Short mmCIF file of C-alpha atoms in Angstrom, two decimals:
data_model
loop_
_atom_site.label_atom_id
_atom_site.label_comp_id
_atom_site.label_asym_id
_atom_site.label_seq_id
_atom_site.Cartn_x
_atom_site.Cartn_y
_atom_site.Cartn_z
CA MET A 818 0.31 -12.57 -0.89
CA ARG A 819 3.66 -10.96 -1.60
CA THR A 820 6.03 -13.75 -2.67
CA PRO A 821 9.58 -12.52 -3.17
CA ARG A 822 11.95 -14.85 -5.00
CA SER A 823 15.25 -13.09 -5.47
CA GLY A 824 14.65 -9.52 -4.31
CA ARG A 825 16.86 -7.47 -2.04
CA PRO A 826 17.08 -7.57 1.71
CA PRO A 827 14.73 -5.22 3.57
CA ARG A 828 16.12 -1.84 4.46
CA ARG A 829 16.63 -0.75 8.01
CA SER A 830 13.62 1.14 9.18
CA ARG A 831 14.15 4.84 9.98
CA GLY A 832 10.62 5.16 11.34
CA ALA A 833 9.99 6.54 14.80
CA SER A 834 10.30 4.04 17.63
CA PRO A 835 7.38 3.45 19.96
CA ALA A 836 7.20 5.60 23.03
CA GLY A 837 8.03 3.07 25.75
CA ARG A 838 11.45 1.58 26.28
CA GLU A 839 10.01 -1.94 26.02
CA GLY A 840 8.66 -1.05 22.61
CA ALA A 841 12.15 -0.24 21.22
CA VAL A 842 12.47 -1.50 17.64
CA PRO A 843 15.46 -3.64 16.53
CA ALA A 844 17.16 -2.77 13.26
CA GLY A 845 15.11 -3.98 10.30
CA ALA A 846 11.94 -4.44 12.29
CA CYS A 847 8.82 -2.45 13.11
CA TRP A 848 5.70 -2.64 15.29
CA LEU A 849 2.37 -3.05 13.55
CA PHE A 850 -0.88 -2.47 15.39
CA GLY A 851 -4.60 -2.36 14.88
CA THR A 852 -6.91 -5.28 14.10
CA HIS A 853 -6.85 -5.14 10.31
CA ALA A 854 -3.10 -4.56 9.99
CA VAL A 855 -2.15 -7.33 12.45
CA ALA A 856 -4.65 -9.88 11.08
CA ALA A 857 -3.30 -9.28 7.55
CA ALA A 858 0.30 -9.64 8.78
CA LEU A 859 -0.48 -12.87 10.60
CA ALA A 860 -2.03 -14.26 7.40
CA ASN A 861 1.03 -13.34 5.36
CA PRO A 862 3.34 -16.39 5.03
CA ASN A 863 6.25 -14.05 4.14
CA ARG A 864 6.14 -12.28 7.50
CA VAL A 865 8.77 -13.03 10.15
CA PHE A 866 7.40 -12.36 13.67
CA GLN A 867 9.28 -11.46 16.84
CA ARG A 868 6.54 -10.68 19.31
CA LEU A 869 2.72 -10.69 19.36
CA LEU A 870 0.83 -8.85 22.11
CA VAL A 871 -2.93 -8.99 22.62
CA THR A 872 -5.21 -7.88 25.40
CA GLU A 873 -7.41 -11.01 25.13
CA PRO A 874 -6.78 -14.63 24.10
CA GLU A 875 -9.51 -14.54 21.41
CA HIS A 876 -8.66 -11.16 19.99
CA PRO A 877 -10.51 -10.33 16.73
CA ALA A 878 -7.20 -10.05 14.92
CA LEU A 879 -6.38 -13.62 15.77
CA LEU A 880 -9.81 -14.79 14.82
CA ALA A 881 -9.75 -12.90 11.49
CA ALA A 882 -6.33 -14.41 10.67
CA LYS A 883 -7.57 -17.91 11.43
CA GLU A 884 -10.70 -17.34 9.36
CA ALA A 885 -8.42 -16.42 6.48
CA GLY A 886 -6.73 -19.85 6.77
CA ALA A 887 -3.64 -18.67 8.65
CA VAL A 888 -1.77 -20.67 11.20
CA ILE A 889 -0.59 -18.39 14.04
CA ARG A 890 3.15 -18.96 13.99
CA ILE A 891 4.01 -17.12 17.24
CA GLU A 892 2.68 -17.50 20.72
CA PRO A 893 0.62 -14.49 21.78
CA GLU A 894 1.55 -12.61 24.95
CA ILE A 895 -1.52 -11.45 26.90
CA VAL A 896 -0.93 -7.93 28.27
CA GLN A 897 -2.93 -5.05 29.76
CA ARG A 898 -4.05 -2.28 27.45
CA ALA A 899 -2.10 0.22 29.59
CA ARG A 900 1.08 -1.67 28.77
CA LEU A 901 0.41 -1.30 25.05
CA ASP A 902 -0.32 2.39 25.58
CA ASP A 903 3.05 2.75 27.32
CA MET A 904 4.90 0.80 24.66
CA LEU A 905 3.33 2.32 21.56
CA GLY A 906 2.34 5.75 22.80
CA GLU A 907 -1.04 6.90 24.00
CA ASP A 908 -1.89 8.27 20.53
CA ALA A 909 -1.52 4.87 18.94
CA VAL A 910 -4.93 3.42 18.07
CA HIS A 911 -3.79 -0.18 18.63
CA GLN A 912 -7.19 -1.71 19.36
CA GLY A 913 -5.58 -4.07 21.87
CA VAL A 914 -3.14 -5.76 19.55
CA ALA A 915 0.41 -5.23 18.30
CA VAL A 916 2.97 -7.39 16.52
CA LEU A 917 6.71 -6.87 16.13
CA VAL A 918 7.77 -8.00 12.64
CA LYS A 919 10.74 -7.83 10.37
CA ALA A 920 10.34 -5.61 7.33
CA LEU A 921 9.16 -7.41 4.18
CA PRO A 922 11.81 -8.12 1.55
CA ASN A 923 11.85 -5.71 -1.37
CA LEU A 924 10.53 -7.18 -4.62
CA THR A 925 12.11 -6.27 -7.92
CA LEU A 926 9.98 -4.43 -10.51
CA GLU A 927 10.19 -7.48 -12.78
CA GLU A 928 8.82 -9.75 -10.05
CA ALA A 929 6.03 -7.34 -9.22
CA LEU A 930 4.99 -7.00 -12.87
CA GLU A 931 4.26 -10.74 -12.98
CA ARG A 932 1.09 -9.84 -11.10
CA PRO A 933 -1.91 -8.74 -13.13
CA GLY A 934 -3.50 -5.34 -13.02
CA PRO A 935 -2.50 -1.64 -13.38
CA VAL A 936 0.60 -0.13 -11.70
CA LEU A 937 0.78 2.87 -9.47
CA VAL A 938 3.86 5.09 -9.40
CA LEU A 939 4.40 7.74 -6.74
CA ASP A 940 6.64 10.72 -7.32
CA GLN A 941 7.94 11.90 -3.90
CA VAL A 942 4.76 11.20 -1.96
CA THR A 943 6.20 11.02 1.55
CA ASP A 944 3.25 11.06 3.95
CA PRO A 945 2.81 7.50 5.36
CA ARG A 946 -0.94 7.92 5.82
CA ASN A 947 -1.35 8.91 2.17
CA VAL A 948 0.81 6.03 0.99
CA GLY A 949 -1.10 3.62 3.25
CA ALA A 950 -4.43 4.83 1.88
CA ILE A 951 -3.10 4.47 -1.66
CA LEU A 952 -2.04 0.88 -0.90
CA ARG A 953 -5.57 0.20 0.36
CA SER A 954 -7.12 1.54 -2.89
CA ALA A 955 -4.56 -0.42 -4.90
CA ALA A 956 -5.71 -3.65 -3.19
CA ALA A 957 -9.41 -2.78 -3.70
CA PHE A 958 -9.01 -2.07 -7.43
CA GLY A 959 -6.63 -4.94 -8.20
CA ALA A 960 -3.41 -3.04 -8.82
CA ALA A 961 -0.23 -5.13 -9.36
CA CYS A 962 2.15 -3.04 -7.28
CA LEU A 963 3.08 0.40 -5.96
CA VAL A 964 6.40 1.86 -7.25
CA VAL A 965 8.12 4.58 -5.17
CA GLN A 966 11.40 6.40 -5.18
CA ASP A 967 13.54 4.87 -2.48
CA ARG A 968 14.83 7.97 -0.82
CA ASN A 969 11.54 9.97 -1.05
CA ALA A 970 9.03 7.46 0.29
CA PRO A 971 8.04 6.46 3.82
CA GLU A 972 9.43 3.38 5.51
CA GLU A 973 7.35 0.41 6.46
CA THR A 974 5.86 1.65 9.75
CA ALA A 975 2.82 1.07 11.98
CA VAL A 976 1.26 4.34 10.74
CA LEU A 977 1.53 3.29 7.13
CA ALA A 978 0.33 -0.25 7.79
CA LYS A 979 -2.72 0.95 9.76
CA ALA A 980 -3.69 3.41 7.00
CA ALA A 981 -3.32 0.51 4.52
CA SER A 982 -5.73 -1.60 6.56
CA GLY A 983 -4.00 -4.86 5.57
CA ALA A 984 -3.00 -3.95 2.03
CA LEU A 985 0.67 -3.65 2.98
CA GLU A 986 0.68 -7.41 3.09
CA THR A 987 -0.94 -7.95 -0.35
CA VAL A 988 0.29 -5.17 -2.60
CA PRO A 989 4.05 -5.11 -3.30
CA MET A 990 5.76 -1.82 -2.64
CA VAL A 991 8.69 -1.63 -5.05
CA ARG A 992 11.46 0.82 -4.18
CA GLU A 993 13.49 2.22 -7.04
CA VAL A 994 16.53 4.51 -6.93
CA ASN A 995 15.70 6.43 -10.15
CA LEU A 996 12.00 7.00 -10.86
CA SER A 997 12.50 8.02 -14.52
CA ARG A 998 14.42 4.78 -15.21
CA ALA A 999 11.63 2.88 -13.44
CA ILE A 1000 9.03 4.46 -15.73
CA GLU A 1001 11.22 3.53 -18.69
CA ALA A 1002 11.40 -0.06 -17.42
CA LEU A 1003 7.61 -0.08 -17.06
CA GLN A 1004 7.26 1.10 -20.68
CA LYS A 1005 9.63 -1.57 -21.86
CA GLY A 1006 7.61 -4.10 -19.81
CA GLY A 1007 4.43 -3.24 -21.73
CA CYS A 1008 2.86 -0.50 -19.61
CA TRP A 1009 1.35 2.66 -20.98
CA THR A 1010 2.42 5.33 -18.50
CA VAL A 1011 -0.09 8.05 -17.67
CA GLY A 1012 0.84 11.04 -15.51
CA LEU A 1013 -2.14 12.15 -13.49
CA ASP A 1014 -1.79 15.92 -13.59
CA ALA A 1015 -3.24 19.11 -15.00
CA GLY A 1016 -2.54 20.22 -18.51
CA GLY A 1017 -3.40 17.00 -20.40
CA GLY A 1018 -6.56 15.24 -21.63
CA LEU A 1019 -9.22 13.53 -19.57
CA LEU A 1020 -8.48 10.17 -17.93
CA ASP A 1021 -10.83 7.79 -19.68
CA GLY A 1022 -10.59 4.21 -18.51
CA PRO A 1023 -12.36 2.48 -21.47
CA SER A 1024 -9.99 4.21 -23.93
CA PHE A 1025 -7.12 2.04 -22.59
CA LYS A 1026 -8.83 -1.24 -23.51
CA GLY A 1027 -6.26 -3.88 -24.18
CA ARG A 1028 -3.41 -1.84 -22.69
CA ARG A 1029 -1.82 -2.16 -19.25
CA VAL A 1030 -1.63 1.27 -17.57
CA ALA A 1031 0.83 2.61 -15.04
CA LEU A 1032 -0.69 5.65 -13.31
CA VAL A 1033 1.93 8.17 -12.10
CA LEU A 1034 1.02 10.59 -9.31
CA GLY A 1035 2.98 13.45 -7.77
CA ALA A 1036 3.08 14.97 -4.24
CA GLU A 1037 0.33 17.32 -3.21
CA GLY A 1038 1.18 20.92 -4.05
CA LYS A 1039 4.23 20.05 -6.14
CA GLY A 1040 2.59 17.63 -8.55
CA LEU A 1041 4.75 15.68 -10.93
CA ARG A 1042 8.35 16.77 -11.29
CA ARG A 1043 9.38 17.98 -14.79
CA LEU A 1044 11.54 14.90 -15.62
CA THR A 1045 8.88 12.54 -14.31
CA ARG A 1046 6.19 14.32 -16.34
CA GLU A 1047 8.33 14.21 -19.49
CA SER A 1048 8.96 10.47 -18.98
CA CYS A 1049 5.23 9.62 -19.15
CA ASP A 1050 3.58 8.54 -22.36
CA GLU A 1051 0.74 10.99 -21.76
CA ILE A 1052 -0.72 13.35 -19.16
CA ALA A 1053 -4.33 13.14 -18.10
CA GLY A 1054 -6.58 14.65 -15.47
CA LEU A 1055 -9.82 13.76 -13.61
CA TYR A 1056 -13.22 15.12 -14.41
CA MET A 1057 -13.98 17.56 -11.58
CA PRO A 1058 -16.94 19.82 -12.35
CA GLY A 1059 -16.98 21.38 -8.91
CA GLU A 1060 -15.17 24.42 -7.51
CA MET A 1061 -12.21 22.49 -6.05
CA GLU A 1062 -9.26 22.34 -8.39
CA SER A 1063 -7.32 19.48 -6.72
CA LEU A 1064 -7.68 16.40 -4.60
CA ASN A 1065 -5.68 14.74 -1.85
CA VAL A 1066 -3.20 12.41 -3.57
CA SER A 1067 -4.73 9.32 -2.03
CA VAL A 1068 -8.21 10.32 -3.19
CA ALA A 1069 -6.88 11.09 -6.68
CA ALA A 1070 -5.27 7.66 -6.79
CA ALA A 1071 -8.54 5.96 -5.81
CA VAL A 1072 -10.55 7.82 -8.43
CA GLY A 1073 -7.90 7.14 -11.07
CA LEU A 1074 -7.83 3.45 -10.25
CA TYR A 1075 -11.63 3.27 -10.36
CA GLU A 1076 -11.59 4.87 -13.81
CA LEU A 1077 -9.09 2.33 -15.03
CA ALA A 1078 -11.12 -0.49 -13.46
CA ARG A 1079 -14.20 0.51 -15.53
CA GLU A 1080 -12.50 -1.01 -18.60
CA ARG A 1081 -12.19 -4.35 -16.81
CA MET A 1082 -15.58 -4.34 -15.10
CA PRO A 1083 -18.02 -7.07 -16.27
CA SER A 1084 -21.33 -5.71 -17.49
CA THR A 1085 -23.14 -7.98 -15.00
CA TYR A 1086 -21.16 -6.75 -11.99
CA GLN A 1087 -23.04 -5.64 -8.89
CA PRO A 1088 -21.48 -4.42 -5.65
CA PRO A 1089 -21.73 -7.18 -2.99
CA ALA A 1090 -24.04 -5.09 -0.80
CA THR A 1091 -26.58 -4.81 -3.62
CA LYS A 1092 -26.40 -8.35 -5.02
CA LYS A 1093 -29.81 -9.95 -5.27
CA PRO A 1094 -30.35 -13.41 -3.75
CA THR A 1095 -30.07 -16.25 -6.27
#
């Protein structure tokens, strides 16, 4: 779980408020909805809860959190699905559960780097669904943290949390004012920074054996900004033999993380679905 020690206070969320008046969001808080996002939040000891709404007493989100060893620290309110629709908006895929939480404290880069694994750095990637999907891949491939530029990254919102499918609670999202300085700090902290962009060599995970890598990705269309690109130790691209010349940034992040994970993968590893009985 994310465990801030010193850190900075959470920023006030600028995300859109839910549709209904009852769903108005206090400063520094946000609604999370959907089974995976809520279950993960309930299992996070660093979360501060204000309300928990469910459409049934034994909602799957509650059961999943309890199975993960969590103690539900807030009394659920049983509500009708229509009430959630009104509060969150009819387009919200809430799956019958929503929780009002305070935003997580911001970890410092130094704190986040105490976690093992590669680092992801996003250069002005602003779409919350993309950032959420990247967090999900970061959790799947064992990344230490996600570093973003404070003023050019989405706030902690329900949309981001749902796309992250629980990873918002487990992968620290470090907000930095100056991305070039953050990259420099990563380098001083022992990371080899690789900009994922055209015009370089081929990203080859096993070639980084023994080195901790920070993978830097730019926004779709724009790519890496010049100063960000120049700050990286090297530029590398993905092997794409097909006709498409680019990928969605969240897909590129997942492929890049997998490539880095190959260096750490045990020779005896088998995906859980294909493991043979012992």
